[in-house]
């Protein structure tokens, strides 16, 4: 049975749960986020409920009192006004290991596109690495396309692939569909 969850923005009060969730999925990233400049703490401080950045979380409706992430089963981090006033950068996306392959990341990404589109964001950028075929397939299925590759950026034979998506087209298509009903 699929879990019931809601998606919403985080606040400063979510600091501990956001940090714990990132720690939980840390080794899913290459290199792990804890080994990158500033580590996890700086990532949370820089991206949690600021004027330009935040996280959207998928949180279980029914939470286990022993769950140290307070029911967070997925999270996407973003920064607005990344390359221009109308762009954003996805700096984090992960799903809880016990809740994968249930569509949570897809729901988070689609909600983020809707949320950012409402704020007049037209383009979303993100990156992943070449040894992560599941992420490559996932982003391309959502309509992102590679626009740059940095060879051996994450080690020998591991390239960083930069993606982008024009969400203004998606938003226009959604409005056309809504208007034609």
JSON list of C-alpha atoms in Angstrom, two decimals:
[
{"chain": "A", "resi": 1, "resn": "UNK", "atom": "CA", "xyz": [0.00, 0.00, 0.00]},
{"chain": "A", "resi": 2, "resn": "UNK", "atom": "CA", "xyz": [1.33, 3.44, -0.92]},
{"chain": "A", "resi": 3, "resn": "UNK", "atom": "CA", "xyz": [1.80, 5.86, 1.95]},
{"chain": "A", "resi": 4, "resn": "UNK", "atom": "CA", "xyz": [-0.35, 8.98, 2.20]},
{"chain": "A", "resi": 5, "resn": "UNK", "atom": "CA", "xyz": [1.75, 12.13, 2.28]},
{"chain": "A", "resi": 6, "resn": "UNK", "atom": "CA", "xyz": [1.46, 15.86, 1.77]},
{"chain": "A", "resi": 7, "resn": "UNK", "atom": "CA", "xyz": [3.97, 18.17, 0.13]},
{"chain": "A", "resi": 8, "resn": "UNK", "atom": "CA", "xyz": [4.91, 21.52, 1.62]},
{"chain": "A", "resi": 9, "resn": "UNK", "atom": "CA", "xyz": [7.70, 23.98, 2.24]},
{"chain": "A", "resi": 10, "resn": "UNK", "atom": "CA", "xyz": [10.01, 23.66, 5.19]},
{"chain": "A", "resi": 11, "resn": "UNK", "atom": "CA", "xyz": [10.60, 26.32, 7.84]},
{"chain": "A", "resi": 12, "resn": "UNK", "atom": "CA", "xyz": [13.44, 27.04, 10.25]},
{"chain": "A", "resi": 13, "resn": "UNK", "atom": "CA", "xyz": [11.65, 24.79, 12.77]},
{"chain": "A", "resi": 14, "resn": "UNK", "atom": "CA", "xyz": [12.37, 21.81, 10.44]},
{"chain": "A", "resi": 15, "resn": "UNK", "atom": "CA", "xyz": [16.16, 22.24, 10.66]},
{"chain": "A", "resi": 16, "resn": "UNK", "atom": "CA", "xyz": [16.86, 19.07, 12.66]},
{"chain": "A", "resi": 17, "resn": "UNK", "atom": "CA", "xyz": [14.54, 16.85, 10.60]},
{"chain": "A", "resi": 18, "resn": "UNK", "atom": "CA", "xyz": [15.93, 18.18, 7.30]},
{"chain": "A", "resi": 19, "resn": "UNK", "atom": "CA", "xyz": [19.50, 17.59, 8.48]},
{"chain": "A", "resi": 20, "resn": "UNK", "atom": "CA", "xyz": [18.64, 14.07, 9.65]},
{"chain": "A", "resi": 21, "resn": "UNK", "atom": "CA", "xyz": [16.97, 13.26, 6.32]},
{"chain": "A", "resi": 22, "resn": "UNK", "atom": "CA", "xyz": [20.03, 14.42, 4.38]},
{"chain": "A", "resi": 23, "resn": "UNK", "atom": "CA", "xyz": [22.25, 12.35, 6.69]},
{"chain": "A", "resi": 24, "resn": "UNK", "atom": "CA", "xyz": [20.04, 9.33, 5.98]},
{"chain": "A", "resi": 25, "resn": "UNK", "atom": "CA", "xyz": [20.55, 9.57, 2.20]},
{"chain": "A", "resi": 26, "resn": "UNK", "atom": "CA", "xyz": [24.05, 11.09, 2.25]},
{"chain": "A", "resi": 27, "resn": "UNK", "atom": "CA", "xyz": [25.86, 8.13, 0.69]},
{"chain": "A", "resi": 28, "resn": "UNK", "atom": "CA", "xyz": [23.39, 8.01, -2.22]},
{"chain": "A", "resi": 29, "resn": "UNK", "atom": "CA", "xyz": [25.27, 11.03, -3.61]},
{"chain": "A", "resi": 30, "resn": "UNK", "atom": "CA", "xyz": [28.66, 11.00, -5.32]},
{"chain": "A", "resi": 31, "resn": "UNK", "atom": "CA", "xyz": [30.64, 12.26, -3.64]},
{"chain": "A", "resi": 32, "resn": "UNK", "atom": "CA", "xyz": [28.57, 12.10, -0.43]},
{"chain": "A", "resi": 33, "resn": "UNK", "atom": "CA", "xyz": [27.21, 15.49, 0.61]},
{"chain": "A", "resi": 34, "resn": "UNK", "atom": "CA", "xyz": [29.03, 15.22, 3.94]},
{"chain": "A", "resi": 35, "resn": "UNK", "atom": "CA", "xyz": [32.35, 15.19, 2.04]},
{"chain": "A", "resi": 36, "resn": "UNK", "atom": "CA", "xyz": [31.62, 18.31, 0.00]},
{"chain": "A", "resi": 37, "resn": "UNK", "atom": "CA", "xyz": [32.56, 21.85, 1.01]},
{"chain": "A", "resi": 38, "resn": "UNK", "atom": "CA", "xyz": [30.66, 22.90, 4.11]},
{"chain": "A", "resi": 39, "resn": "UNK", "atom": "CA", "xyz": [29.14, 19.45, 4.56]},
{"chain": "A", "resi": 40, "resn": "UNK", "atom": "CA", "xyz": [25.54, 18.82, 5.44]},
{"chain": "A", "resi": 41, "resn": "UNK", "atom": "CA", "xyz": [25.18, 21.53, 8.06]},
{"chain": "A", "resi": 42, "resn": "UNK", "atom": "CA", "xyz": [26.13, 24.31, 5.64]},
{"chain": "A", "resi": 43, "resn": "UNK", "atom": "CA", "xyz": [23.79, 22.86, 2.99]},
{"chain": "A", "resi": 44, "resn": "UNK", "atom": "CA", "xyz": [20.89, 22.96, 5.45]},
{"chain": "A", "resi": 45, "resn": "UNK", "atom": "CA", "xyz": [21.74, 26.44, 6.74]},
{"chain": "A", "resi": 46, "resn": "UNK", "atom": "CA", "xyz": [22.08, 27.86, 3.21]},
{"chain": "A", "resi": 47, "resn": "UNK", "atom": "CA", "xyz": [18.99, 26.18, 1.83]},
{"chain": "A", "resi": 48, "resn": "UNK", "atom": "CA", "xyz": [16.42, 26.17, 4.60]},
{"chain": "A", "resi": 49, "resn": "UNK", "atom": "CA", "xyz": [13.73, 28.85, 4.46]},
{"chain": "A", "resi": 50, "resn": "UNK", "atom": "CA", "xyz": [15.82, 31.72, 3.11]},
{"chain": "A", "resi": 51, "resn": "UNK", "atom": "CA", "xyz": [14.62, 34.47, 0.78]},
{"chain": "A", "resi": 52, "resn": "UNK", "atom": "CA", "xyz": [16.03, 32.62, -2.24]},
{"chain": "A", "resi": 53, "resn": "UNK", "atom": "CA", "xyz": [16.12, 28.96, -1.21]},
{"chain": "A", "resi": 54, "resn": "UNK", "atom": "CA", "xyz": [14.15, 26.30, 0.58]},
{"chain": "A", "resi": 55, "resn": "UNK", "atom": "CA", "xyz": [13.09, 22.66, 0.50]},
{"chain": "A", "resi": 56, "resn": "UNK", "atom": "CA", "xyz": [9.80, 21.05, -0.39]},
{"chain": "A", "resi": 57, "resn": "UNK", "atom": "CA", "xyz": [9.21, 17.89, 1.62]},
{"chain": "A", "resi": 58, "resn": "UNK", "atom": "CA", "xyz": [6.85, 14.98, 1.23]},
{"chain": "A", "resi": 59, "resn": "UNK", "atom": "CA", "xyz": [5.75, 14.17, 4.78]},
{"chain": "A", "resi": 60, "resn": "UNK", "atom": "CA", "xyz": [3.69, 11.17, 5.85]},
{"chain": "A", "resi": 61, "resn": "UNK", "atom": "CA", "xyz": [0.20, 11.97, 7.08]},
{"chain": "A", "resi": 62, "resn": "UNK", "atom": "CA", "xyz": [0.56, 9.27, 9.74]},
{"chain": "A", "resi": 63, "resn": "UNK", "atom": "CA", "xyz": [3.94, 9.58, 11.44]},
{"chain": "A", "resi": 64, "resn": "UNK", "atom": "CA", "xyz": [5.82, 7.17, 13.64]},
{"chain": "A", "resi": 65, "resn": "UNK", "atom": "CA", "xyz": [6.79, 8.86, 16.89]},
{"chain": "A", "resi": 66, "resn": "UNK", "atom": "CA", "xyz": [10.19, 7.12, 16.71]},
{"chain": "A", "resi": 67, "resn": "UNK", "atom": "CA", "xyz": [10.96, 8.47, 13.23]},
{"chain": "A", "resi": 68, "resn": "UNK", "atom": "CA", "xyz": [13.80, 10.98, 13.63]},
{"chain": "A", "resi": 69, "resn": "UNK", "atom": "CA", "xyz": [12.90, 12.69, 10.32]},
{"chain": "A", "resi": 70, "resn": "UNK", "atom": "CA", "xyz": [9.34, 13.44, 11.50]},
{"chain": "A", "resi": 71, "resn": "UNK", "atom": "CA", "xyz": [7.77, 11.59, 8.59]},
{"chain": "A", "resi": 72, "resn": "UNK", "atom": "CA", "xyz": [9.85, 13.06, 5.75]},
{"chain": "A", "resi": 73, "resn": "UNK", "atom": "CA", "xyz": [9.83, 10.52, 2.92]},
{"chain": "A", "resi": 74, "resn": "UNK", "atom": "CA", "xyz": [11.18, 12.76, 0.17]},
{"chain": "A", "resi": 75, "resn": "UNK", "atom": "CA", "xyz": [12.73, 16.17, -0.27]},
{"chain": "A", "resi": 76, "resn": "UNK", "atom": "CA", "xyz": [13.73, 18.53, -3.05]},
{"chain": "A", "resi": 77, "resn": "UNK", "atom": "CA", "xyz": [15.90, 21.61, -2.45]},
{"chain": "A", "resi": 78, "resn": "UNK", "atom": "CA", "xyz": [15.93, 24.62, -4.72]},
{"chain": "A", "resi": 79, "resn": "UNK", "atom": "CA", "xyz": [17.46, 28.07, -5.14]},
{"chain": "A", "resi": 80, "resn": "UNK", "atom": "CA", "xyz": [15.52, 30.79, -6.98]},
{"chain": "A", "resi": 81, "resn": "UNK", "atom": "CA", "xyz": [17.14, 33.43, -9.21]},
{"chain": "A", "resi": 82, "resn": "UNK", "atom": "CA", "xyz": [20.02, 31.13, -10.00]},
{"chain": "A", "resi": 83, "resn": "UNK", "atom": "CA", "xyz": [21.22, 32.25, -13.45]},
{"chain": "A", "resi": 84, "resn": "UNK", "atom": "CA", "xyz": [18.64, 34.99, -13.84]},
{"chain": "A", "resi": 85, "resn": "UNK", "atom": "CA", "xyz": [15.52, 36.38, -12.18]},
{"chain": "A", "resi": 86, "resn": "UNK", "atom": "CA", "xyz": [13.39, 33.75, -13.87]},
{"chain": "A", "resi": 87, "resn": "UNK", "atom": "CA", "xyz": [15.45, 30.61, -13.17]},
{"chain": "A", "resi": 88, "resn": "UNK", "atom": "CA", "xyz": [15.96, 28.18, -10.32]},
{"chain": "A", "resi": 89, "resn": "UNK", "atom": "CA", "xyz": [18.42, 25.42, -9.48]},
{"chain": "A", "resi": 90, "resn": "UNK", "atom": "CA", "xyz": [17.51, 22.09, -7.90]},
{"chain": "A", "resi": 91, "resn": "UNK", "atom": "CA", "xyz": [20.32, 21.41, -5.43]},
{"chain": "A", "resi": 92, "resn": "UNK", "atom": "CA", "xyz": [18.93, 18.28, -3.78]},
{"chain": "A", "resi": 93, "resn": "UNK", "atom": "CA", "xyz": [16.46, 15.49, -4.50]},
{"chain": "A", "resi": 94, "resn": "UNK", "atom": "CA", "xyz": [16.11, 12.25, -2.57]},
{"chain": "A", "resi": 95, "resn": "UNK", "atom": "CA", "xyz": [13.55, 9.76, -1.36]},
{"chain": "A", "resi": 96, "resn": "UNK", "atom": "CA", "xyz": [13.68, 7.83, 1.90]},
{"chain": "A", "resi": 97, "resn": "UNK", "atom": "CA", "xyz": [15.20, 4.37, 1.22]},
{"chain": "A", "resi": 98, "resn": "UNK", "atom": "CA", "xyz": [12.07, 2.62, 2.55]},
{"chain": "A", "resi": 99, "resn": "UNK", "atom": "CA", "xyz": [9.74, 4.62, 0.29]},
{"chain": "A", "resi": 100, "resn": "UNK", "atom": "CA", "xyz": [11.43, 4.48, -3.12]},
{"chain": "A", "resi": 101, "resn": "UNK", "atom": "CA", "xyz": [9.75, 3.67, -6.43]},
{"chain": "A", "resi": 102, "resn": "UNK", "atom": "CA", "xyz": [6.38, 4.98, -5.24]},
{"chain": "A", "resi": 103, "resn": "UNK", "atom": "CA", "xyz": [6.37, 8.21, -7.28]},
{"chain": "A", "resi": 104, "resn": "UNK", "atom": "CA", "xyz": [7.37, 10.50, -4.42]},
{"chain": "A", "resi": 105, "resn": "UNK", "atom": "CA", "xyz": [10.28, 12.16, -6.25]},
{"chain": "A", "resi": 106, "resn": "UNK", "atom": "CA", "xyz": [8.11, 12.63, -9.32]},
{"chain": "A", "resi": 107, "resn": "UNK", "atom": "CA", "xyz": [5.39, 14.25, -7.20]},
{"chain": "A", "resi": 108, "resn": "UNK", "atom": "CA", "xyz": [7.97, 16.51, -5.54]},
{"chain": "A", "resi": 109, "resn": "UNK", "atom": "CA", "xyz": [9.42, 17.62, -8.89]},
{"chain": "A", "resi": 110, "resn": "UNK", "atom": "CA", "xyz": [6.02, 18.30, -10.43]},
{"chain": "A", "resi": 111, "resn": "UNK", "atom": "CA", "xyz": [4.90, 20.24, -7.35]},
{"chain": "A", "resi": 112, "resn": "UNK", "atom": "CA", "xyz": [8.16, 22.21, -7.42]},
{"chain": "A", "resi": 113, "resn": "UNK", "atom": "CA", "xyz": [7.60, 23.11, -11.08]},
{"chain": "A", "resi": 114, "resn": "UNK", "atom": "CA", "xyz": [4.09, 24.28, -10.28]},
{"chain": "A", "resi": 115, "resn": "UNK", "atom": "CA", "xyz": [5.26, 26.21, -7.21]},
{"chain": "A", "resi": 116, "resn": "UNK", "atom": "CA", "xyz": [8.14, 27.92, -9.03]},
{"chain": "A", "resi": 117, "resn": "UNK", "atom": "CA", "xyz": [5.96, 28.61, -12.08]},
{"chain": "A", "resi": 118, "resn": "UNK", "atom": "CA", "xyz": [3.57, 30.51, -9.82]},
{"chain": "A", "resi": 119, "resn": "UNK", "atom": "CA", "xyz": [6.57, 32.69, -8.87]},
{"chain": "A", "resi": 120, "resn": "UNK", "atom": "CA", "xyz": [7.31, 33.49, -12.54]},
{"chain": "A", "resi": 121, "resn": "UNK", "atom": "CA", "xyz": [10.26, 31.09, -12.76]},
{"chain": "A", "resi": 122, "resn": "UNK", "atom": "CA", "xyz": [10.63, 29.92, -16.37]},
{"chain": "A", "resi": 123, "resn": "UNK", "atom": "CA", "xyz": [13.62, 27.57, -16.27]},
{"chain": "A", "resi": 124, "resn": "UNK", "atom": "CA", "xyz": [14.87, 24.98, -13.80]},
{"chain": "A", "resi": 125, "resn": "UNK", "atom": "CA", "xyz": [18.46, 23.73, -13.81]},
{"chain": "A", "resi": 126, "resn": "UNK", "atom": "CA", "xyz": [19.95, 20.70, -12.07]},
{"chain": "A", "resi": 127, "resn": "UNK", "atom": "CA", "xyz": [22.80, 18.24, -12.39]},
{"chain": "A", "resi": 128, "resn": "UNK", "atom": "CA", "xyz": [23.57, 14.61, -11.76]},
{"chain": "A", "resi": 129, "resn": "UNK", "atom": "CA", "xyz": [26.49, 12.32, -12.46]},
{"chain": "A", "resi": 130, "resn": "UNK", "atom": "CA", "xyz": [27.04, 9.86, -15.29]},
{"chain": "A", "resi": 131, "resn": "UNK", "atom": "CA", "xyz": [27.23, 6.81, -13.01]},
{"chain": "A", "resi": 132, "resn": "UNK", "atom": "CA", "xyz": [23.64, 7.43, -11.87]},
{"chain": "A", "resi": 133, "resn": "UNK", "atom": "CA", "xyz": [21.54, 6.05, -14.74]},
{"chain": "A", "resi": 134, "resn": "UNK", "atom": "CA", "xyz": [18.34, 6.00, -12.68]},
{"chain": "A", "resi": 135, "resn": "UNK", "atom": "CA", "xyz": [18.55, 9.78, -12.13]},
{"chain": "A", "resi": 136, "resn": "UNK", "atom": "CA", "xyz": [19.38, 10.41, -15.79]},
{"chain": "A", "resi": 137, "resn": "UNK", "atom": "CA", "xyz": [16.34, 8.39, -16.91]},
{"chain": "A", "resi": 138, "resn": "UNK", "atom": "CA", "xyz": [14.15, 10.05, -14.27]},
{"chain": "A", "resi": 139, "resn": "UNK", "atom": "CA", "xyz": [15.04, 13.63, -15.23]},
{"chain": "A", "resi": 140, "resn": "UNK", "atom": "CA", "xyz": [14.77, 12.97, -18.96]},
{"chain": "A", "resi": 141, "resn": "UNK", "atom": "CA", "xyz": [11.36, 11.35, -18.47]},
{"chain": "A", "resi": 142, "resn": "UNK", "atom": "CA", "xyz": [10.26, 14.56, -16.70]},
{"chain": "A", "resi": 143, "resn": "UNK", "atom": "CA", "xyz": [11.34, 16.61, -19.74]},
{"chain": "A", "resi": 144, "resn": "UNK", "atom": "CA", "xyz": [14.76, 17.85, -18.63]},
{"chain": "A", "resi": 145, "resn": "UNK", "atom": "CA", "xyz": [17.47, 17.82, -21.27]},
{"chain": "A", "resi": 146, "resn": "UNK", "atom": "CA", "xyz": [21.25, 17.78, -20.95]},
{"chain": "A", "resi": 147, "resn": "UNK", "atom": "CA", "xyz": [22.89, 20.99, -22.05]},
{"chain": "A", "resi": 148, "resn": "UNK", "atom": "CA", "xyz": [26.42, 20.52, -20.71]},
{"chain": "A", "resi": 149, "resn": "UNK", "atom": "CA", "xyz": [28.73, 17.72, -19.58]},
{"chain": "A", "resi": 150, "resn": "UNK", "atom": "CA", "xyz": [31.89, 18.21, -17.52]},
{"chain": "A", "resi": 151, "resn": "UNK", "atom": "CA", "xyz": [34.14, 15.22, -18.15]},
{"chain": "A", "resi": 152, "resn": "UNK", "atom": "CA", "xyz": [35.75, 13.45, -15.19]},
{"chain": "A", "resi": 153, "resn": "UNK", "atom": "CA", "xyz": [34.34, 16.13, -12.87]},
{"chain": "A", "resi": 154, "resn": "UNK", "atom": "CA", "xyz": [33.58, 13.67, -10.06]},
{"chain": "A", "resi": 155, "resn": "UNK", "atom": "CA", "xyz": [36.50, 11.34, -10.65]},
{"chain": "A", "resi": 156, "resn": "UNK", "atom": "CA", "xyz": [37.94, 9.31, -13.49]},
{"chain": "A", "resi": 157, "resn": "UNK", "atom": "CA", "xyz": [35.12, 8.36, -15.84]},
{"chain": "A", "resi": 158, "resn": "UNK", "atom": "CA", "xyz": [32.43, 10.07, -13.75]},
{"chain": "A", "resi": 159, "resn": "UNK", "atom": "CA", "xyz": [31.04, 13.11, -15.53]},
{"chain": "A", "resi": 160, "resn": "UNK", "atom": "CA", "xyz": [28.72, 15.78, -14.22]},
{"chain": "A", "resi": 161, "resn": "UNK", "atom": "CA", "xyz": [25.70, 16.21, -16.50]},
{"chain": "A", "resi": 162, "resn": "UNK", "atom": "CA", "xyz": [23.85, 19.54, -16.35]},
{"chain": "A", "resi": 163, "resn": "UNK", "atom": "CA", "xyz": [20.15, 19.57, -17.22]},
{"chain": "A", "resi": 164, "resn": "UNK", "atom": "CA", "xyz": [17.52, 22.23, -17.72]},
{"chain": "A", "resi": 165, "resn": "UNK", "atom": "CA", "xyz": [13.83, 22.46, -18.42]},
{"chain": "A", "resi": 166, "resn": "UNK", "atom": "CA", "xyz": [11.70, 25.33, -19.65]},
{"chain": "A", "resi": 167, "resn": "UNK", "atom": "CA", "xyz": [8.71, 25.14, -17.31]},
{"chain": "A", "resi": 168, "resn": "UNK", "atom": "CA", "xyz": [7.01, 28.16, -18.88]},
{"chain": "A", "resi": 169, "resn": "UNK", "atom": "CA", "xyz": [6.03, 25.86, -21.75]},
{"chain": "A", "resi": 170, "resn": "UNK", "atom": "CA", "xyz": [4.64, 23.30, -19.29]},
{"chain": "A", "resi": 171, "resn": "UNK", "atom": "CA", "xyz": [2.71, 26.01, -17.46]},
{"chain": "A", "resi": 172, "resn": "UNK", "atom": "CA", "xyz": [1.32, 27.36, -20.76]},
{"chain": "A", "resi": 173, "resn": "UNK", "atom": "CA", "xyz": [0.27, 23.84, -21.83]},
{"chain": "A", "resi": 174, "resn": "UNK", "atom": "CA", "xyz": [-1.43, 23.27, -18.47]},
{"chain": "A", "resi": 175, "resn": "UNK", "atom": "CA", "xyz": [-3.30, 26.57, -18.84]},
{"chain": "A", "resi": 176, "resn": "UNK", "atom": "CA", "xyz": [-4.40, 25.66, -22.37]},
{"chain": "A", "resi": 177, "resn": "UNK", "atom": "CA", "xyz": [-5.69, 22.29, -21.13]},
{"chain": "A", "resi": 178, "resn": "UNK", "atom": "CA", "xyz": [-7.53, 23.97, -18.26]},
{"chain": "A", "resi": 179, "resn": "UNK", "atom": "CA", "xyz": [-9.01, 26.66, -20.52]},
{"chain": "A", "resi": 180, "resn": "UNK", "atom": "CA", "xyz": [-10.25, 24.12, -23.08]},
{"chain": "A", "resi": 181, "resn": "UNK", "atom": "CA", "xyz": [-12.41, 22.21, -20.59]}
]
